[in-house]
CSV table of C-alpha atoms in Angstrom, one decimal:
chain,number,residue,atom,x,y,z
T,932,UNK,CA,123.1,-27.6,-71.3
T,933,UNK,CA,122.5,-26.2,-74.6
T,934,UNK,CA,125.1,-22.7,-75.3
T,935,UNK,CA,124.4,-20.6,-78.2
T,936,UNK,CA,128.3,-18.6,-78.6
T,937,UNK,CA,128.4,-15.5,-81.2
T,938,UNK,CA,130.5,-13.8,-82.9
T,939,UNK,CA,132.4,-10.7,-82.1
T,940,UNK,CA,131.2,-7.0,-82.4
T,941,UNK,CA,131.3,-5.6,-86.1
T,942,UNK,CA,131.9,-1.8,-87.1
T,943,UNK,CA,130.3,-1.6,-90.9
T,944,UNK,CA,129.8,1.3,-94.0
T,945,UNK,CA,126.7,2.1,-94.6
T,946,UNK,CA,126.2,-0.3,-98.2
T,947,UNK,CA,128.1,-3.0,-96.5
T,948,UNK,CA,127.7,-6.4,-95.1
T,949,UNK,CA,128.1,-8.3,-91.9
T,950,UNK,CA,128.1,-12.2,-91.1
T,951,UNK,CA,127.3,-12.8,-87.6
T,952,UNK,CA,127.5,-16.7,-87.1
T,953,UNK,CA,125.9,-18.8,-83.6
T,954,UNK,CA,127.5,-21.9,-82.8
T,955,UNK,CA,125.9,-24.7,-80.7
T,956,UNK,CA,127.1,-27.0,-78.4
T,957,UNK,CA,125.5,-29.2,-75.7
T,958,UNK,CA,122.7,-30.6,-77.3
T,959,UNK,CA,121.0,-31.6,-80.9
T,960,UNK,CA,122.0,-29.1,-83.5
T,961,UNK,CA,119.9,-29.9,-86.3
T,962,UNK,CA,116.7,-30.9,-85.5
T,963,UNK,CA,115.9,-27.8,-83.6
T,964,UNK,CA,115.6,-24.4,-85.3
T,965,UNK,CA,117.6,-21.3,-84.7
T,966,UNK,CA,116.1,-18.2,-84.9
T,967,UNK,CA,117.6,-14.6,-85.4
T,968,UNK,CA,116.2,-11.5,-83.4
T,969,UNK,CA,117.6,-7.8,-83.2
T,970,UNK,CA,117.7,-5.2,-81.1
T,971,UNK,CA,118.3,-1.5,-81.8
T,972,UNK,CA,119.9,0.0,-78.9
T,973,UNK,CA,117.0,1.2,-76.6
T,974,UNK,CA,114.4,-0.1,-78.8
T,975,UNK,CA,112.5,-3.5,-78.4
T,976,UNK,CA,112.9,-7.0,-79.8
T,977,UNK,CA,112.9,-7.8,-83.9
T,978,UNK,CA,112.5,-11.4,-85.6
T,979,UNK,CA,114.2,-11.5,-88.6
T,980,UNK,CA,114.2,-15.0,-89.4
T,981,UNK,CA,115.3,-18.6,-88.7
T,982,UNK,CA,116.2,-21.8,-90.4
T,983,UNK,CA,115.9,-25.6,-89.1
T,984,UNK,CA,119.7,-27.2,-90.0
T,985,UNK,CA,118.4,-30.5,-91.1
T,986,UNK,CA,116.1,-29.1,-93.4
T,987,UNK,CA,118.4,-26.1,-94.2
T,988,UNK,CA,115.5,-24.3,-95.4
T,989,UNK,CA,115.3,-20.7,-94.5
T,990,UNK,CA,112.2,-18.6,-93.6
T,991,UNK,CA,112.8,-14.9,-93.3
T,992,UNK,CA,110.5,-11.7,-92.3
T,993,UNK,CA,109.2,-9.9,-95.0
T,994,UNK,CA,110.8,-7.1,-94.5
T,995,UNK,CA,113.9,-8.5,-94.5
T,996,UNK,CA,113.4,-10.6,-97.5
T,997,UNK,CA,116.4,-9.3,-100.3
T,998,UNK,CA,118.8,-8.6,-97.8
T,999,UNK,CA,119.2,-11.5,-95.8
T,1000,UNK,CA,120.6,-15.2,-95.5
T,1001,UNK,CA,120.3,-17.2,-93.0
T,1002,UNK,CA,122.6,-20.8,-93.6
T,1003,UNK,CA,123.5,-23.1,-91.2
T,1004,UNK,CA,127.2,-25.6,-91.3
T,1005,UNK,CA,125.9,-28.7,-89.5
T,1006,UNK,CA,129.5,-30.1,-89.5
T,1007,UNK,CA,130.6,-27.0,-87.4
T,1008,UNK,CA,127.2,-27.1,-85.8
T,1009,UNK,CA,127.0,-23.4,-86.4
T,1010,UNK,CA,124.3,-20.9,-88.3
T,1011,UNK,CA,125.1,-17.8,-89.9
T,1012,UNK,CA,123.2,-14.6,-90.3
T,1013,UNK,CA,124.4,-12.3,-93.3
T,1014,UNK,CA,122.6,-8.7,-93.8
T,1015,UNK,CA,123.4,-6.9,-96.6
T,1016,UNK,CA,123.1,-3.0,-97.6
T,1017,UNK,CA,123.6,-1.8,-94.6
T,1018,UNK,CA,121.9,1.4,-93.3
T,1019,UNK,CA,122.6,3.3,-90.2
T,1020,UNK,CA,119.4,2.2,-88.2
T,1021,UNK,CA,120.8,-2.0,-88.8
T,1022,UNK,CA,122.6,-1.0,-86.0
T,1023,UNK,CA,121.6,-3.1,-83.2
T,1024,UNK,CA,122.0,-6.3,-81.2
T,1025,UNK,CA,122.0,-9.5,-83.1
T,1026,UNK,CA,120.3,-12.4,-80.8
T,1027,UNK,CA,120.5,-16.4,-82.1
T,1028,UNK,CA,118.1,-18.0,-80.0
T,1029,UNK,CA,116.9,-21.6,-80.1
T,1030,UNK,CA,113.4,-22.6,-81.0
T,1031,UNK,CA,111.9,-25.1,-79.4
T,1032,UNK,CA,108.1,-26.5,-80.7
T,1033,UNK,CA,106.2,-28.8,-80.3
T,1034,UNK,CA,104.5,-28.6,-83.5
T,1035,UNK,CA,100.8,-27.5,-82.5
T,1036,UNK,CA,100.8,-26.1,-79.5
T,1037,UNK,CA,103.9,-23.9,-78.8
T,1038,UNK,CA,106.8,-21.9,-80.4
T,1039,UNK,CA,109.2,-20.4,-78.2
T,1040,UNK,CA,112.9,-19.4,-77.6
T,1041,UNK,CA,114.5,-21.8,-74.9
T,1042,UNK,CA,118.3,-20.5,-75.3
T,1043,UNK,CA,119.9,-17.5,-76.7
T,1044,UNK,CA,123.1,-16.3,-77.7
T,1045,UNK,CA,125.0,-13.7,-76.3
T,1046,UNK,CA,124.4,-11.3,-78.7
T,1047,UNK,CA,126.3,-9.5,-80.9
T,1048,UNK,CA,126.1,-5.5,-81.6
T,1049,UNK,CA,126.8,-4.3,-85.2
T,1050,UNK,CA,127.4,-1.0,-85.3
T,1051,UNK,CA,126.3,0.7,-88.7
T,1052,UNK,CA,128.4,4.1,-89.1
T,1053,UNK,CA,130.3,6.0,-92.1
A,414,UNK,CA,101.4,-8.8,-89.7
A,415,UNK,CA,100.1,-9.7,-86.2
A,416,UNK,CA,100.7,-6.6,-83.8
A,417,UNK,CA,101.2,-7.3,-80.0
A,418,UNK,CA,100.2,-4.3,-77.9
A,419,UNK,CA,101.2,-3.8,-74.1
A,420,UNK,CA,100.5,-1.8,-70.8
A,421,UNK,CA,101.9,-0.3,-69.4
A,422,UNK,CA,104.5,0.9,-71.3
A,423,UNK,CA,106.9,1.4,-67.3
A,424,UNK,CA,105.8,0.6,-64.3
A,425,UNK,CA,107.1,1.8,-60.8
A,426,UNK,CA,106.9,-0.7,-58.1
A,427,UNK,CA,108.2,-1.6,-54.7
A,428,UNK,CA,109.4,-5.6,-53.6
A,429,UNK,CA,106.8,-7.2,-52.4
A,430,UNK,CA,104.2,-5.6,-54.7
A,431,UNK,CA,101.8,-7.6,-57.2
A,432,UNK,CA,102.9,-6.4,-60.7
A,433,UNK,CA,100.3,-7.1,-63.9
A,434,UNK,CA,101.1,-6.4,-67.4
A,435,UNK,CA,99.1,-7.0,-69.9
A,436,UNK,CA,99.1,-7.6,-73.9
A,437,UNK,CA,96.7,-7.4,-76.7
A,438,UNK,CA,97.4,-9.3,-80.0
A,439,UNK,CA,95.5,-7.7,-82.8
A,440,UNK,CA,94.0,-10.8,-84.1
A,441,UNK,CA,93.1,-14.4,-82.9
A,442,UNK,CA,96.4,-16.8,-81.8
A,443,UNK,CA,95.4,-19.0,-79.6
A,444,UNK,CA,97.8,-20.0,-76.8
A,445,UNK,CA,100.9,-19.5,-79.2
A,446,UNK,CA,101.9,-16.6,-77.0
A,447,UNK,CA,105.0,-16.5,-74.7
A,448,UNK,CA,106.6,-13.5,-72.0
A,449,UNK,CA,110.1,-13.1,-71.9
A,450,UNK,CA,112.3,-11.0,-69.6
A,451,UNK,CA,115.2,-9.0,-70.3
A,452,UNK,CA,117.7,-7.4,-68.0
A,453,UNK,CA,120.2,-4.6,-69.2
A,454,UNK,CA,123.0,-5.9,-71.5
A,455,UNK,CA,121.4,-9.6,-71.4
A,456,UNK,CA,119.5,-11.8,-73.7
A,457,UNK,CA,115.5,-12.3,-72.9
A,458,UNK,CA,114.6,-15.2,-71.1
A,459,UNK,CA,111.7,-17.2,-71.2
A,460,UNK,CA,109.4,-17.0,-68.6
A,461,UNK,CA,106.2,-18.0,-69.6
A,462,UNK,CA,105.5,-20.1,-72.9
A,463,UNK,CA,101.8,-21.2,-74.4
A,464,UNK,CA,100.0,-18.6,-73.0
A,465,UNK,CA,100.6,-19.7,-69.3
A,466,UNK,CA,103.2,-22.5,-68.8
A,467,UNK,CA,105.8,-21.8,-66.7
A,468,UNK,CA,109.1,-22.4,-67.9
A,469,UNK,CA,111.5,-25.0,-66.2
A,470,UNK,CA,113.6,-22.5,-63.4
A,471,UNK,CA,111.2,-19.8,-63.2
A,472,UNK,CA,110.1,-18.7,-60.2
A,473,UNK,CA,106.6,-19.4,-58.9
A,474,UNK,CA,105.7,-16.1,-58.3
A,475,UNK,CA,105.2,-15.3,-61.9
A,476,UNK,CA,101.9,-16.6,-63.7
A,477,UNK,CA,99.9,-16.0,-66.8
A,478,UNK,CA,96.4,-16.2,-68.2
A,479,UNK,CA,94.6,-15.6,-71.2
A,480,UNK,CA,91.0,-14.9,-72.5
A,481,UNK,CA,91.0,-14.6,-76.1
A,482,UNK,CA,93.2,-12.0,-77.3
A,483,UNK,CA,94.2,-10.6,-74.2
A,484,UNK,CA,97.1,-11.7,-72.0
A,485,UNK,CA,98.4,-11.2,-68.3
A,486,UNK,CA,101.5,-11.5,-66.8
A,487,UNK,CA,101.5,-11.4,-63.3
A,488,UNK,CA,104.7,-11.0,-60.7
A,489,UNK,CA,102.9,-12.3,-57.1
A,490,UNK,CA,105.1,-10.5,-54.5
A,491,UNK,CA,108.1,-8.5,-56.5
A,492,UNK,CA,111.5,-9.1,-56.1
A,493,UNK,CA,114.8,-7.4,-56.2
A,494,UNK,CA,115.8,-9.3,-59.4
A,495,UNK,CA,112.9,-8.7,-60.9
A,496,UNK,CA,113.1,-5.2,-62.5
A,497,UNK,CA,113.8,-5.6,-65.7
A,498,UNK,CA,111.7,-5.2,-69.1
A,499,UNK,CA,109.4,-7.7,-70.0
A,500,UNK,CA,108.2,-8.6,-73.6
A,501,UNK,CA,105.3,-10.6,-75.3
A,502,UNK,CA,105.5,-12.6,-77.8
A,503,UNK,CA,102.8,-14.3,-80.6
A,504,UNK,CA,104.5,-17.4,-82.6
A,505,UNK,CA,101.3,-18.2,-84.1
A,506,UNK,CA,102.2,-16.6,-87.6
A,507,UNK,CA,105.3,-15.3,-89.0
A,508,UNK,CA,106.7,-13.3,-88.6
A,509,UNK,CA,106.7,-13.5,-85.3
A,510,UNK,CA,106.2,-10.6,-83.2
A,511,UNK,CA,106.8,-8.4,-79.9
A,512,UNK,CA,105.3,-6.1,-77.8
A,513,UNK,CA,106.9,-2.5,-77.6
A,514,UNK,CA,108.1,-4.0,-73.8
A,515,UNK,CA,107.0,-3.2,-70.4
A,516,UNK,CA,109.9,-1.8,-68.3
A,517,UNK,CA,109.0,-2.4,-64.4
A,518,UNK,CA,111.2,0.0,-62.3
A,519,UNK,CA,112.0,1.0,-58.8
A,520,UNK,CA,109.6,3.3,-56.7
């Protein structure tokens, strides 16, 4: 059974930066990509970006683009999310998920992480 | 971007009830189009992926259809474990992209 485990909860300045990292265990790490959604607290669901290990190229929303990295360690089997210049409304959920394709027909996200809230706040 | 619109926005319902929700993608994306549920303080889960395939684990009583650009999910005969929010998905184009969320309630 694939488990996605994150990181702890972060309290950041506004102008700072958080790592949030997803580590995998249970099944492969690298052919698969991991994807990262948020969640402001009451709001809905946000896709920020997501990088395939073995390739370790990133691909990241637009309106993200600037301010984020994704990387991923395939050693530690684990993927990092870094967001930089943080405002008050980053605040949210941060969500690793697995995404599983088949490469014409389907995207979608098999296994998630727990989450992780990072709290943005002066 | 591609912009996923659903309805109802809340529903009330009672178990045993037949619960439809329904979502709009604002342009073409064939059956790259997925539901997910979410419970209070829990990651989404995959219910329904490619427009209507149920996911491994998923009850029966939930199914999906699609004609063109609109989508339905459907919840047979409710259940207690079923309130919870429920959110579409397109993966046809990044970035990928959610409904606002459909959050079916208690009557």
């Amino acid at each position: 059974q694939v488990q996605l485990v994150q990181s702890g909860a972060e309290v950041k300045k506004p102008g700072s930066s958080v790592k949030v990292s997803c580590k995998s265990s249970g099944g492969s790490f690298s052919t698969y990509a991991v994807t990262w959604v948020r969640q402001a607290p009451g709001q809905g669901l946000e896709w920020m970006g997501k990088i395939i290990p073995l390739f370790s190229t990133p691909h990241y929303a637009q309106r993200f683009q600037g301010r984020v990295t994704i990387n991923a360690d395939e050693s530690t089997s684990t993927v990092y999310l870094e967001l930089r210049n943080l405002r008050s409304d980053d605040t949210a959920v941060y969500y690793c998920a697995r995404e599983i394709a088949d490469g014409g027909s389907y995207n979608y996200f098999d296994f998630w992480g727990q989450g992780t809230l990072v709290t943005v706040s002066s | 971007d591609i912009q996923m619109t659903q309805s109802p926005s809340s529903l009330s319902a009672s178990v045993g009830d037949r619960v439809t929700i329904t979502c709009r993608a604002s342009q073409s994306i064939s059956s790259f189009f997925n539901w997910y549920q979410q419970k209070p303080g829990r990651a989404p889960k995959v219910l329904i992926f490619a427009a209507s395939s149920l996911q491994s684990g998923v009850p029966s009583r939930f199914s999906a259809s699609a004609s063109g650009t609109d989508f339905t999910l459907t919840i047979s005969s409710l259940q207690p474990e079923d309130f919870a929010t429920y959110y579409c998905q397109q993966t046809y184009r990044t970035p990928w992209t959610f409904g606002q969320g459909t959050r079916v309630e208690v009557k």
